[in-house]
């Protein structure tokens, strides 16, 4: 980026020179610049004044010198060391290494070649970083998506995977356009706690699986020893220096220890195979159209998988966005719509290269944020580092011990788990505690989407039930001899029966009844219908009904529910005392 800006500066300065000089043989019409009254300080040290050459004898030479000096200053500014950019680049490089075993493992789950899982991470990670809604999020091939597409590959073949990823990306872009991502705000906090706890357990199980299947006791001892060394180094290095991310130094240390002492360490090449890390242009993915017939039958096959893939991917990505928002204390909130579009664009391009698709990854995002990667440059660097590594440095990457990455991920799992949630049991409502446990359990045994949707539905039903029990009333007879029912609590679909039970219609002696909604709120059409029903029952028993303290939108809608806009009961209007709250319908808002 700096080189591109430098080139632009050269080009622009060149144009300025040409504008001052003019074409050959034509004398410039510009007046000569004034003589320099004092030498220009070009040195970084203001006390050192370089000796300036004598001013050029003509305008052309002076213009060339001036533009060259400007170009020199611009180049110095562009190439200045930027600590924040270097931090993002280093953290991105670390995450690139952490992406490798995950992408390889998810590729095996999906039933495709590991190299395609890695290129999926390269392409998706780059596009999501460029167009996503929150800098710092890392995206790539994911386990949630791999589980969804595995039956498609097993049943219909790998050729259906790319069009599925493309269609899922289109659905996600549409979700971003229609701002569907904003609904993630409705996910309650207990569901978020259950989600991160369940995810931490899933990631831990995934990392512990690397300790099984080792050839002998020496290999197991090496795996355990290097993992422990990694976790210790990750804690100690920040106490010594923070100039370089601890995870990067840790990987270098464990790799050197493994090679110097010739330890029987399991490497990335052992996991993915030599073919994945052979390097060179032969491993580049090929751009091609999906190799399936463009028919309605093909669409019926891939649409259910694509829709599920898009949904699961967006849920995990948007929850990651919320988590990163909470970790990065910069006063900014990520854009859910942009994140939907960024993930969609990434999945479309992933499908174009024949990849599996994916989404944001919480574990790798946490590694990135902990290392200081809070800008888009971190995600772009991750993608570039992984892509360049697969092309030019694949054999070296293949020699990295798997234990070093396992140790880093285990620490991430420990940081991901919301340990504070354990202290909440006994201090929060029992149903909220149950939701935390339930979401964690479903995340582990089923998948993320089912867990989050189930927890959200249970929370919504719990909230609706609690609110439905809040409706009550007090009765009095005012100075006019009217029976006044003062209502309290929200009136909506869940509380309509309790609302009706407040009125013993046949045992009201007064001829006129006032229903005062000053302490209540009317929220939906069910409430309006119930109000009309109660008023009709009172009228059938010879009572004259007055409705008081209704918001303007409720007054309008109650009138619209009757012919001519005039209901058979009296609605008292008081602009100063009538409450105003969010309309139950857009009719009043318009």
Coordinates of C-alpha atoms in Angstrom, one line a residue:
X1 CA 0.0 0.0 0.0
X2 CA 2.9 2.4 0.8
X3 CA 4.6 1.6 -2.5
X4 CA 1.4 2.3 -4.3
X5 CA 1.0 5.6 -2.6
X6 CA 4.6 6.4 -3.3
X7 CA 4.1 5.6 -7.0
X8 CA 1.1 7.9 -7.0
X9 CA 3.1 10.7 -5.4
X10 CA 5.8 10.3 -8.0
X11 CA 3.2 10.4 -10.8
X12 CA 1.4 13.5 -9.3
X13 CA 4.7 15.3 -8.7
X14 CA 5.7 14.5 -12.3
X15 CA 2.6 16.1 -13.6
X16 CA 3.3 19.2 -11.6
X17 CA 6.8 19.3 -13.0
X18 CA 5.4 19.0 -16.6
X19 CA 2.8 21.6 -15.9
X20 CA 5.5 24.0 -14.7
X21 CA 7.9 23.2 -17.5
X22 CA 5.5 23.0 -20.5
X23 CA 6.1 21.1 -23.7
X24 CA 9.5 21.4 -25.4
X25 CA 10.1 24.6 -27.2
X26 CA 7.3 26.5 -25.4
X27 CA 8.3 29.0 -22.7
X28 CA 6.2 28.7 -19.6
X29 CA 3.8 31.6 -18.9
X30 CA 4.1 31.2 -15.2
X31 CA 6.0 34.0 -13.4
X32 CA 9.4 33.1 -11.8
X33 CA 9.1 32.1 -8.2
X34 CA 10.4 34.6 -5.6
X35 CA 14.0 34.1 -4.5
X36 CA 14.6 32.0 -1.4
X37 CA 15.0 34.3 1.6
X38 CA 16.4 31.6 3.8
X39 CA 17.7 28.1 3.3
X40 CA 15.2 25.3 3.6
X41 CA 15.8 22.8 6.4
X42 CA 15.7 19.3 5.0
X43 CA 17.5 17.5 7.9
X44 CA 15.7 15.7 10.7
X45 CA 17.8 17.8 13.1
X46 CA 16.6 21.4 13.0
X47 CA 20.0 22.6 14.2
X48 CA 21.8 21.2 11.1
X49 CA 21.2 23.5 8.1
X50 CA 22.5 21.9 4.9
X51 CA 24.3 24.2 2.6
X52 CA 22.0 25.0 -0.3
X53 CA 23.3 25.2 -3.8
X54 CA 22.9 28.5 -5.7
X55 CA 19.4 29.0 -7.1
X56 CA 19.0 27.8 -10.7
X57 CA 19.3 30.4 -13.3
X58 CA 16.0 29.7 -15.0
X59 CA 12.4 28.7 -14.0
X60 CA 12.6 25.2 -15.5
X61 CA 15.6 24.2 -13.4
X62 CA 14.0 25.7 -10.2
X63 CA 10.8 23.8 -10.8
X64 CA 12.6 20.5 -11.2
X65 CA 14.6 21.1 -7.9
X66 CA 11.5 22.1 -6.0
X67 CA 9.5 19.1 -7.2
X68 CA 12.4 16.8 -6.4
X69 CA 12.5 18.1 -2.9
X70 CA 8.8 17.7 -2.4
X71 CA 9.0 14.1 -3.7
X72 CA 11.8 13.4 -1.2
X73 CA 9.8 14.7 1.7
X74 CA 6.7 12.7 0.5
X75 CA 8.8 9.5 0.2
X76 CA 10.2 10.0 3.7
X77 CA 6.7 10.4 5.1
X78 CA 5.3 7.4 3.3
X79 CA 8.1 5.1 4.4
X80 CA 8.0 6.2 8.1
X81 CA 7.8 3.4 10.6
X82 CA 4.2 3.0 11.8
X83 CA 4.0 0.9 15.0
X84 CA 0.2 0.3 14.7
X85 CA 0.6 -1.1 11.2
X86 CA 3.5 -3.3 12.1
X87 CA 1.5 -4.7 15.1
X88 CA -1.4 -5.5 12.7
X89 CA 1.0 -7.2 10.3
X90 CA 2.7 -9.3 12.9
X91 CA -0.6 -10.4 14.5
X92 CA -1.9 -11.3 11.0
X93 CA 1.2 -13.4 10.4
X94 CA 0.7 -15.2 13.6
X95 CA -3.0 -16.0 12.9
X96 CA -2.0 -17.3 9.4
X97 CA 0.0 -20.0 11.1
X98 CA -2.9 -20.7 13.6
X99 CA -5.2 -21.0 10.6
X100 CA -3.4 -23.9 9.0
X101 CA -4.3 -26.9 11.3
X102 CA -7.9 -25.7 11.6
X103 CA -8.4 -25.3 7.9
X104 CA -6.8 -28.7 7.3
X105 CA -9.0 -30.4 9.9
X106 CA -12.2 -28.7 8.6
X107 CA -11.2 -29.8 5.0
X108 CA -11.2 -33.4 6.2
X109 CA -14.6 -33.0 7.8
X110 CA -16.0 -31.5 4.6
X111 CA -14.5 -34.3 2.5
X112 CA -12.2 -32.2 0.3
X113 CA -8.5 -31.7 -0.2
X114 CA -6.6 -29.8 2.6
X115 CA -5.1 -27.4 0.0
X116 CA -8.6 -26.2 -1.0
X117 CA -9.5 -25.6 2.7
X118 CA -6.3 -23.5 3.0
X119 CA -7.1 -21.5 -0.2
X120 CA -10.6 -21.0 1.1
X121 CA -9.1 -19.3 4.1
X122 CA -6.8 -17.1 1.9
X123 CA -9.6 -15.9 -0.3
X124 CA -12.4 -15.6 2.3
X125 CA -10.1 -14.0 4.9
X126 CA -9.0 -11.3 2.4
X127 CA -12.5 -10.4 1.2
X128 CA -14.0 -10.4 4.7
X129 CA -11.2 -8.2 6.0
X130 CA -11.6 -5.7 3.1
X131 CA -15.4 -5.6 3.1
X132 CA -16.4 -6.8 6.6
X133 CA -18.0 -4.7 9.3
X134 CA -15.4 -5.0 12.1
X135 CA -11.6 -4.8 11.8
X136 CA -9.8 -7.4 13.7
X137 CA -12.2 -10.3 12.8
X138 CA -10.5 -13.3 11.2
X139 CA -12.4 -15.4 8.7
X140 CA -11.7 -18.7 7.0
X141 CA -12.8 -22.3 6.5
X142 CA -14.8 -23.2 9.6
X143 CA -16.0 -26.3 11.4
X144 CA -19.6 -25.0 11.5
X145 CA -19.8 -24.8 7.7
X146 CA -17.8 -28.0 7.2
X147 CA -20.4 -30.0 9.2
X148 CA -23.2 -28.5 7.0
X149 CA -21.7 -29.2 3.6
X150 CA -20.2 -32.7 4.5
X151 CA -23.5 -34.5 3.7
X152 CA -23.7 -32.6 0.4
X153 CA -20.2 -33.7 -0.7
X154 CA -20.8 -37.3 0.5
X155 CA -24.2 -37.7 -1.2
X156 CA -23.8 -35.7 -4.5
X157 CA -20.1 -35.2 -4.9
X158 CA -17.5 -32.4 -4.4
X159 CA -18.6 -30.7 -7.6
X160 CA -21.7 -29.4 -5.8
X161 CA -19.7 -27.7 -3.1
X162 CA -18.5 -24.7 -5.1
X163 CA -22.0 -23.7 -6.3
X164 CA -23.3 -24.2 -2.8
X165 CA -20.7 -21.7 -1.4
X166 CA -21.5 -19.2 -4.2
X167 CA -25.3 -19.4 -3.5
X168 CA -24.7 -19.1 0.3
X169 CA -22.6 -16.0 -0.4
X170 CA -25.4 -14.5 -2.5
X171 CA -27.9 -15.1 0.3
X172 CA -25.5 -13.5 2.8
X173 CA -25.1 -10.4 0.6
X174 CA -28.9 -10.2 0.3
X175 CA -29.1 -10.4 4.1
X176 CA -26.6 -7.5 4.4
X177 CA -28.6 -5.5 1.9
X178 CA -31.9 -6.0 3.8
X179 CA -30.1 -5.4 7.1
X180 CA -31.0 -8.8 8.5
X181 CA -27.9 -8.8 10.7
X182 CA -29.4 -6.3 13.1
X183 CA -31.5 -9.1 14.6
X184 CA -28.4 -10.5 16.2
X185 CA -29.0 -7.8 18.8
X186 CA -31.9 -9.8 20.1
X187 CA -29.6 -12.6 21.3
X188 CA -29.8 -12.4 25.1
X189 CA -26.7 -12.3 27.3
X190 CA -27.3 -15.8 28.8
X191 CA -27.3 -17.2 25.2
X192 CA -24.0 -15.4 24.5
X193 CA -22.5 -16.9 27.6
X194 CA -23.7 -20.4 26.7
X195 CA -22.4 -19.9 23.2
X196 CA -18.9 -18.9 24.2
X197 CA -18.7 -21.6 26.8
X198 CA -19.9 -24.3 24.4
X199 CA -17.5 -23.1 21.7
X200 CA -14.6 -23.2 24.2
X201 CA -15.4 -26.8 25.0
X202 CA -15.7 -27.7 21.3
X203 CA -12.4 -26.0 20.5
X204 CA -10.7 -27.8 23.5
X205 CA -12.0 -31.2 22.3
X206 CA -10.7 -30.4 18.8
X207 CA -7.2 -29.6 20.2
X208 CA -7.1 -32.6 22.5
X209 CA -7.8 -34.9 19.6
X210 CA -4.3 -34.1 18.3
X211 CA -2.8 -36.0 21.3
X212 CA -4.4 -39.3 20.1
X213 CA -3.1 -41.5 17.4
X214 CA 0.6 -40.8 18.0
X215 CA 3.0 -43.6 17.1
X216 CA 4.8 -44.2 20.4
X217 CA 5.5 -42.9 23.9
X218 CA 8.3 -40.6 22.7
X219 CA 6.0 -38.9 20.2
X220 CA 3.3 -38.5 22.9
X221 CA 5.9 -37.1 25.4
X222 CA 7.2 -34.7 22.8
X223 CA 3.6 -33.5 22.0
X224 CA 2.9 -32.9 25.7
X225 CA 6.3 -31.3 26.3
X226 CA 6.1 -28.9 23.4
X227 CA 2.5 -28.0 24.2
X228 CA 3.5 -27.2 27.8
X229 CA 6.5 -25.2 26.6
X230 CA 4.3 -23.2 24.3
X231 CA 1.8 -22.4 27.0
X232 CA 4.5 -21.3 29.4
X233 CA 6.3 -19.2 26.8
X234 CA 3.0 -17.5 25.9
X235 CA 2.7 -16.4 29.6
X236 CA 6.4 -15.5 30.1
X237 CA 7.3 -13.6 26.9
X238 CA 4.9 -10.7 27.4
X239 CA 6.6 -10.1 30.8
X240 CA 10.0 -9.7 29.0
X241 CA 9.0 -7.9 25.8
X242 CA 5.9 -6.7 24.0
X243 CA 7.7 -5.5 20.9
X244 CA 6.8 -8.8 19.0
X245 CA 3.7 -10.8 19.5
X246 CA 4.3 -13.6 22.1
X247 CA 2.6 -16.2 19.8
X248 CA 5.1 -15.5 17.0
X249 CA 8.1 -15.8 19.2
X250 CA 6.7 -19.0 20.8
X251 CA 6.2 -20.7 17.4
X252 CA 9.8 -19.8 16.5
X253 CA 11.2 -21.1 19.9
X254 CA 9.3 -24.4 19.7
X255 CA 10.3 -25.0 16.1
X256 CA 13.9 -24.4 17.0
X257 CA 13.8 -26.7 20.0
X258 CA 12.2 -29.4 17.9
X259 CA 14.9 -29.2 15.3
X260 CA 17.9 -28.7 17.5
X261 CA 17.1 -31.6 19.7
X262 CA 15.7 -33.8 16.8
X263 CA 12.5 -34.4 18.6
X264 CA 9.9 -36.7 17.1
X265 CA 7.4 -33.9 16.9
X266 CA 4.3 -34.1 14.7
X267 CA 4.4 -31.3 12.1
X268 CA 1.9 -29.6 9.9
X269 CA 3.2 -31.6 7.0
X270 CA 2.4 -34.8 8.9
X271 CA -1.1 -33.7 9.4
X272 CA -1.9 -32.4 5.9
X273 CA 0.4 -34.4 3.8
X274 CA 3.5 -33.5 1.7
X275 CA 1.3 -32.6 -1.3
X276 CA -0.3 -29.7 0.6
X277 CA 3.1 -28.2 1.4
X278 CA 5.0 -28.9 -1.8
X279 CA 4.7 -25.2 -2.8
X280 CA 5.1 -23.6 -6.2
X281 CA 2.4 -22.4 -8.7
X282 CA 1.0 -25.9 -9.1
X283 CA -0.9 -25.5 -5.8
X284 CA -2.7 -22.4 -7.0
X285 CA -6.4 -22.8 -7.3
X286 CA -8.0 -22.6 -10.7
X287 CA -10.8 -20.2 -11.5
X288 CA -13.7 -22.0 -13.1
X289 CA -17.5 -22.1 -13.3
X290 CA -19.3 -24.7 -11.3
X291 CA -19.2 -28.1 -13.1
X292 CA -22.9 -28.9 -12.5
X293 CA -25.9 -28.5 -14.8
X294 CA -27.7 -25.2 -14.3
X295 CA -31.1 -26.7 -13.8
X296 CA -34.0 -26.5 -11.3
X297 CA -33.0 -29.9 -10.1
X298 CA -29.5 -28.8 -9.2
X299 CA -30.9 -25.8 -7.4
X300 CA -33.2 -27.9 -5.3
X301 CA -30.2 -30.0 -4.3
X302 CA -27.9 -27.2 -3.2
X303 CA -30.5 -24.6 -1.9
X304 CA -31.2 -26.2 1.5
X305 CA -27.5 -26.6 2.1
X306 CA -26.7 -23.1 0.9
X307 CA -29.4 -21.6 3.1
X308 CA -28.2 -23.5 6.2
X309 CA -24.6 -22.7 5.4
X310 CA -25.4 -18.9 5.0
X311 CA -27.4 -18.9 8.3
X312 CA -24.8 -20.8 10.3
X313 CA -22.0 -18.7 8.9
X314 CA -23.8 -15.4 9.7
X315 CA -24.7 -16.4 13.2
X316 CA -21.1 -17.3 14.1
X317 CA -19.8 -14.2 12.3
X318 CA -22.1 -11.8 13.9
X319 CA -21.6 -13.3 17.3
X320 CA -17.9 -12.9 16.7
X321 CA -18.4 -9.3 15.8
X322 CA -20.2 -8.7 19.1
X323 CA -17.5 -10.4 21.0
X324 CA -14.7 -8.4 19.3
X325 CA -16.7 -5.2 19.9
X326 CA -16.6 -6.0 23.6
X327 CA -12.8 -6.8 23.6
X328 CA -11.7 -3.8 21.5
X329 CA -12.3 -0.8 23.6
X330 CA -12.2 1.8 20.8
X331 CA -15.7 3.3 21.2
X332 CA -16.8 1.9 17.8
X333 CA -19.4 -0.7 17.0
X334 CA -19.1 -3.1 14.1
X335 CA -21.6 -2.9 11.2
X336 CA -23.7 -6.1 11.0
X337 CA -24.8 -5.3 7.5
X338 CA -21.3 -4.8 6.3
X339 CA -20.2 -8.0 8.0
X340 CA -23.0 -9.9 6.2
X341 CA -21.8 -8.5 2.9
X342 CA -18.2 -9.1 3.6
X343 CA -18.8 -12.8 4.5
X344 CA -21.0 -13.1 1.4
X345 CA -18.4 -11.7 -1.0
X346 CA -15.8 -13.9 0.6
X347 CA -17.9 -17.0 0.1
X348 CA -18.8 -16.1 -3.5
X349 CA -15.1 -15.8 -4.4
X350 CA -14.3 -19.0 -2.3
X351 CA -16.8 -20.8 -4.5
X352 CA -15.3 -19.4 -7.7
X353 CA -11.9 -21.1 -6.8
X354 CA -13.7 -24.3 -5.9
X355 CA -13.4 -23.8 -2.1
X356 CA -15.7 -24.9 0.7
X357 CA -16.8 -21.5 2.1
X358 CA -16.6 -20.5 5.8
X359 CA -17.2 -17.7 8.2
X360 CA -15.6 -15.7 11.0
X361 CA -13.6 -17.7 13.5
X362 CA -13.8 -16.7 17.2
X363 CA -10.6 -18.5 18.3
X364 CA -8.4 -17.0 15.6
X365 CA -10.1 -13.6 16.1
X366 CA -9.2 -13.7 19.8
X367 CA -5.6 -14.6 19.0
X368 CA -5.5 -11.6 16.6
X369 CA -7.0 -9.1 19.1
X370 CA -4.8 -10.3 22.0
X371 CA -1.8 -9.7 19.7
X372 CA -2.9 -6.2 19.0
X373 CA -4.5 -6.8 15.6
X374 CA -7.4 -4.4 15.5
X375 CA -7.2 -3.1 12.0
X376 CA -8.2 -4.4 8.6
X377 CA -4.5 -4.8 7.8
X378 CA -4.3 -7.7 10.2
X379 CA -6.8 -9.7 8.2
X380 CA -5.3 -8.8 4.9
X381 CA -1.8 -9.7 6.2
X382 CA -3.1 -13.1 7.4
X383 CA -4.5 -13.8 4.0
X384 CA -1.3 -12.6 2.2
X385 CA 1.0 -14.5 4.6
X386 CA -0.9 -17.7 4.2
X387 CA -1.1 -17.4 0.4
X388 CA 2.6 -16.5 0.0
X389 CA 3.5 -19.3 2.4
X390 CA 1.7 -21.9 0.4
X391 CA 3.4 -20.7 -2.7
X392 CA 7.0 -19.9 -1.7
X393 CA 7.6 -21.2 1.9
X394 CA 5.4 -24.2 2.1
X395 CA 8.2 -26.7 3.0
X396 CA 9.2 -24.4 5.9
X397 CA 5.6 -24.0 7.1
X398 CA 5.2 -27.7 7.0
X399 CA 8.0 -28.2 9.5
X400 CA 6.2 -26.2 12.3
X401 CA 5.4 -28.5 15.2
X402 CA 1.7 -29.0 15.6
X403 CA 2.1 -28.8 19.4
X404 CA 3.0 -25.1 19.2
X405 CA -0.3 -24.2 17.5
X406 CA -2.2 -26.6 19.8
X407 CA -0.7 -24.8 22.9
X408 CA -1.7 -21.4 21.6
X409 CA -5.3 -22.6 20.8
X410 CA -5.6 -24.2 24.3
X411 CA -4.9 -20.9 25.9
X412 CA -7.4 -19.2 23.6
X413 CA -10.0 -21.8 24.7
X414 CA -9.2 -20.9 28.3
X415 CA -9.7 -17.2 27.5
X416 CA -12.9 -17.9 25.5
X417 CA -14.7 -19.7 28.3
X418 CA -16.7 -17.2 30.4
X419 CA -15.5 -18.3 33.8
X420 CA -17.4 -15.5 35.4
X421 CA -20.6 -17.3 34.3
X422 CA -19.9 -20.0 36.9
X423 CA -20.2 -17.5 39.7
X424 CA -23.6 -16.4 38.4
X425 CA -25.3 -19.6 39.4
X426 CA -27.5 -18.9 42.4
X427 CA -27.4 -15.2 41.8
X428 CA -29.4 -15.0 38.6
X429 CA -32.9 -16.4 37.7
X430 CA -32.9 -20.2 37.4
X431 CA -34.2 -20.0 33.9
X432 CA -31.3 -17.8 32.8
X433 CA -28.9 -20.3 34.4
X434 CA -30.7 -23.1 32.6
X435 CA -30.3 -21.3 29.2
X436 CA -26.6 -20.9 29.7
X437 CA -26.2 -24.7 30.3
X438 CA -28.6 -25.6 27.6
X439 CA -27.0 -23.5 24.9
X440 CA -23.5 -24.8 25.9
X441 CA -24.7 -28.4 25.7
X442 CA -26.4 -28.0 22.3
X443 CA -23.3 -26.2 20.9
X444 CA -21.2 -29.2 21.9
X445 CA -23.5 -32.0 20.9
X446 CA -25.3 -30.4 17.9
X447 CA -24.2 -27.2 16.3
X448 CA -24.0 -23.5 16.9
X449 CA -27.0 -22.4 14.9
X450 CA -29.4 -24.7 16.7
X451 CA -28.0 -23.7 20.1
X452 CA -28.3 -20.0 19.5
X453 CA -31.8 -20.2 18.0
X454 CA -33.0 -22.6 20.8
X455 CA -31.6 -20.4 23.5
X456 CA -33.1 -17.2 22.0
X457 CA -36.5 -18.8 21.6
X458 CA -36.5 -20.1 25.2
X459 CA -35.4 -16.6 26.4
X460 CA -38.1 -14.9 24.4
X461 CA -40.8 -17.3 25.7
X462 CA -39.6 -16.8 29.3
X463 CA -39.7 -13.0 28.9
X464 CA -43.2 -13.1 27.4
X465 CA -44.4 -15.3 30.2
X466 CA -43.0 -13.1 32.9
X467 CA -44.5 -10.0 31.2
X468 CA -47.9 -11.6 30.8
X469 CA -48.1 -12.1 34.6
X470 CA -47.5 -8.4 35.3
X471 CA -51.0 -7.1 34.2
X472 CA -53.2 -6.1 37.1
X473 CA -55.6 -3.3 37.9
X474 CA -57.1 -1.3 40.7
X475 CA -60.7 -0.1 40.9
X476 CA -62.4 3.0 42.3
X477 CA -65.5 5.1 41.8
X478 CA -64.7 8.7 40.9
X479 CA -66.6 11.9 41.7
X480 CA -68.8 11.4 38.6
X481 CA -70.0 8.0 39.8
X482 CA -68.0 6.2 37.1
X483 CA -66.3 2.8 37.8
X484 CA -62.6 3.4 37.0
X485 CA -60.3 0.5 36.2
X486 CA -56.7 1.7 36.4
X487 CA -54.5 -0.8 34.5
X488 CA -50.8 -1.6 35.0
X489 CA -48.4 -3.8 33.0
X490 CA -47.9 -4.5 29.2
X491 CA -50.8 -5.7 27.1
X492 CA -49.8 -7.9 24.3
X493 CA -50.6 -11.4 22.8
X494 CA -49.3 -13.1 26.0
X495 CA -51.3 -11.1 28.5
X496 CA -54.7 -10.8 26.8
X497 CA -56.3 -13.4 29.0
X498 CA -55.1 -11.8 32.2
X499 CA -56.3 -8.5 30.9
X500 CA -59.8 -9.8 30.3
X501 CA -59.9 -11.4 33.8
X502 CA -59.7 -8.0 35.4
X503 CA -63.3 -7.3 34.4
X504 CA -66.2 -9.0 36.1
X505 CA -68.6 -7.6 33.6
X506 CA -71.9 -8.9 35.2
X507 CA -71.1 -7.6 38.7
X508 CA -70.4 -3.9 37.9
X509 CA -73.2 -1.8 39.4
X510 CA -72.2 1.5 37.8
X511 CA -73.7 2.4 34.4
X512 CA -70.5 4.0 33.0
X513 CA -67.0 2.4 33.1
X514 CA -63.7 4.0 32.5
X515 CA -60.6 1.9 31.5
X516 CA -57.5 4.0 32.3
X517 CA -54.4 2.8 30.4
X518 CA -52.1 5.4 32.0
X519 CA -50.0 2.7 33.8
X520 CA -50.1 0.3 30.9
X521 CA -48.8 -0.1 27.4
X522 CA -50.6 -1.5 24.4
X523 CA -48.1 -3.4 22.1
X524 CA -49.8 -5.3 19.3
X525 CA -53.0 -6.2 17.4
X526 CA -53.9 -8.9 19.9
X527 CA -54.1 -6.2 22.6
X528 CA -56.3 -4.0 20.4
X529 CA -58.7 -6.9 19.7
X530 CA -58.9 -7.7 23.4
X531 CA -59.7 -4.1 24.3
X532 CA -62.5 -4.1 21.7
X533 CA -63.8 -7.4 23.0
X534 CA -63.9 -6.2 26.6
X535 CA -65.6 -3.0 25.6
X536 CA -68.2 -4.9 23.6
X537 CA -69.0 -7.2 26.6
X538 CA -69.5 -4.1 28.8
X539 CA -71.8 -2.5 26.3
X540 CA -73.8 -5.7 26.0
X541 CA -74.4 -5.4 29.7
X542 CA -75.7 -1.9 29.4
X543 CA -72.5 -0.1 30.3
X544 CA -71.2 3.0 28.6
X545 CA -67.4 2.6 28.0
X546 CA -64.7 5.3 28.2
X547 CA -61.1 4.6 27.2
X548 CA -58.6 6.9 28.7
X549 CA -54.8 7.5 28.5
X550 CA -54.3 5.6 25.2
X551 CA -51.4 6.6 23.0
X552 CA -52.3 8.4 19.7
X553 CA -51.5 5.4 17.6
X554 CA -53.8 3.2 19.6
X555 CA -56.6 5.7 19.3
X556 CA -56.1 5.8 15.5
X557 CA -56.0 2.0 15.2
X558 CA -59.0 1.4 17.4
X559 CA -60.9 3.8 15.2
X560 CA -59.8 2.1 12.0
X561 CA -61.0 -1.2 13.3
X562 CA -64.6 0.0 13.0
X563 CA -66.7 1.2 10.1
X564 CA -66.5 4.9 9.5
X565 CA -63.5 5.2 11.9
X566 CA -65.9 5.6 14.9
X567 CA -65.9 2.9 17.5
X568 CA -69.0 2.2 19.6
X569 CA -67.2 3.5 22.8
X570 CA -65.8 6.8 23.7
X571 CA -62.0 7.4 23.4
X572 CA -61.0 10.3 25.6
X573 CA -58.2 12.4 24.2
X574 CA -55.8 14.6 26.1
X575 CA -52.8 15.7 24.2
X576 CA -50.9 16.8 27.3
X577 CA -51.5 13.7 29.4
X578 CA -51.9 10.9 26.8
X579 CA -48.7 8.8 26.8
X580 CA -46.5 8.6 23.7
X581 CA -44.5 5.5 23.0
X582 CA -43.4 3.4 20.0
X583 CA -46.5 2.8 17.8
X584 CA -47.9 -0.7 17.6
X585 CA -48.2 -0.2 13.8
X586 CA -46.5 1.9 11.2
X587 CA -49.9 3.4 10.3
X588 CA -49.5 6.2 12.9
X589 CA -45.8 6.7 12.2
X590 CA -46.5 7.4 8.5

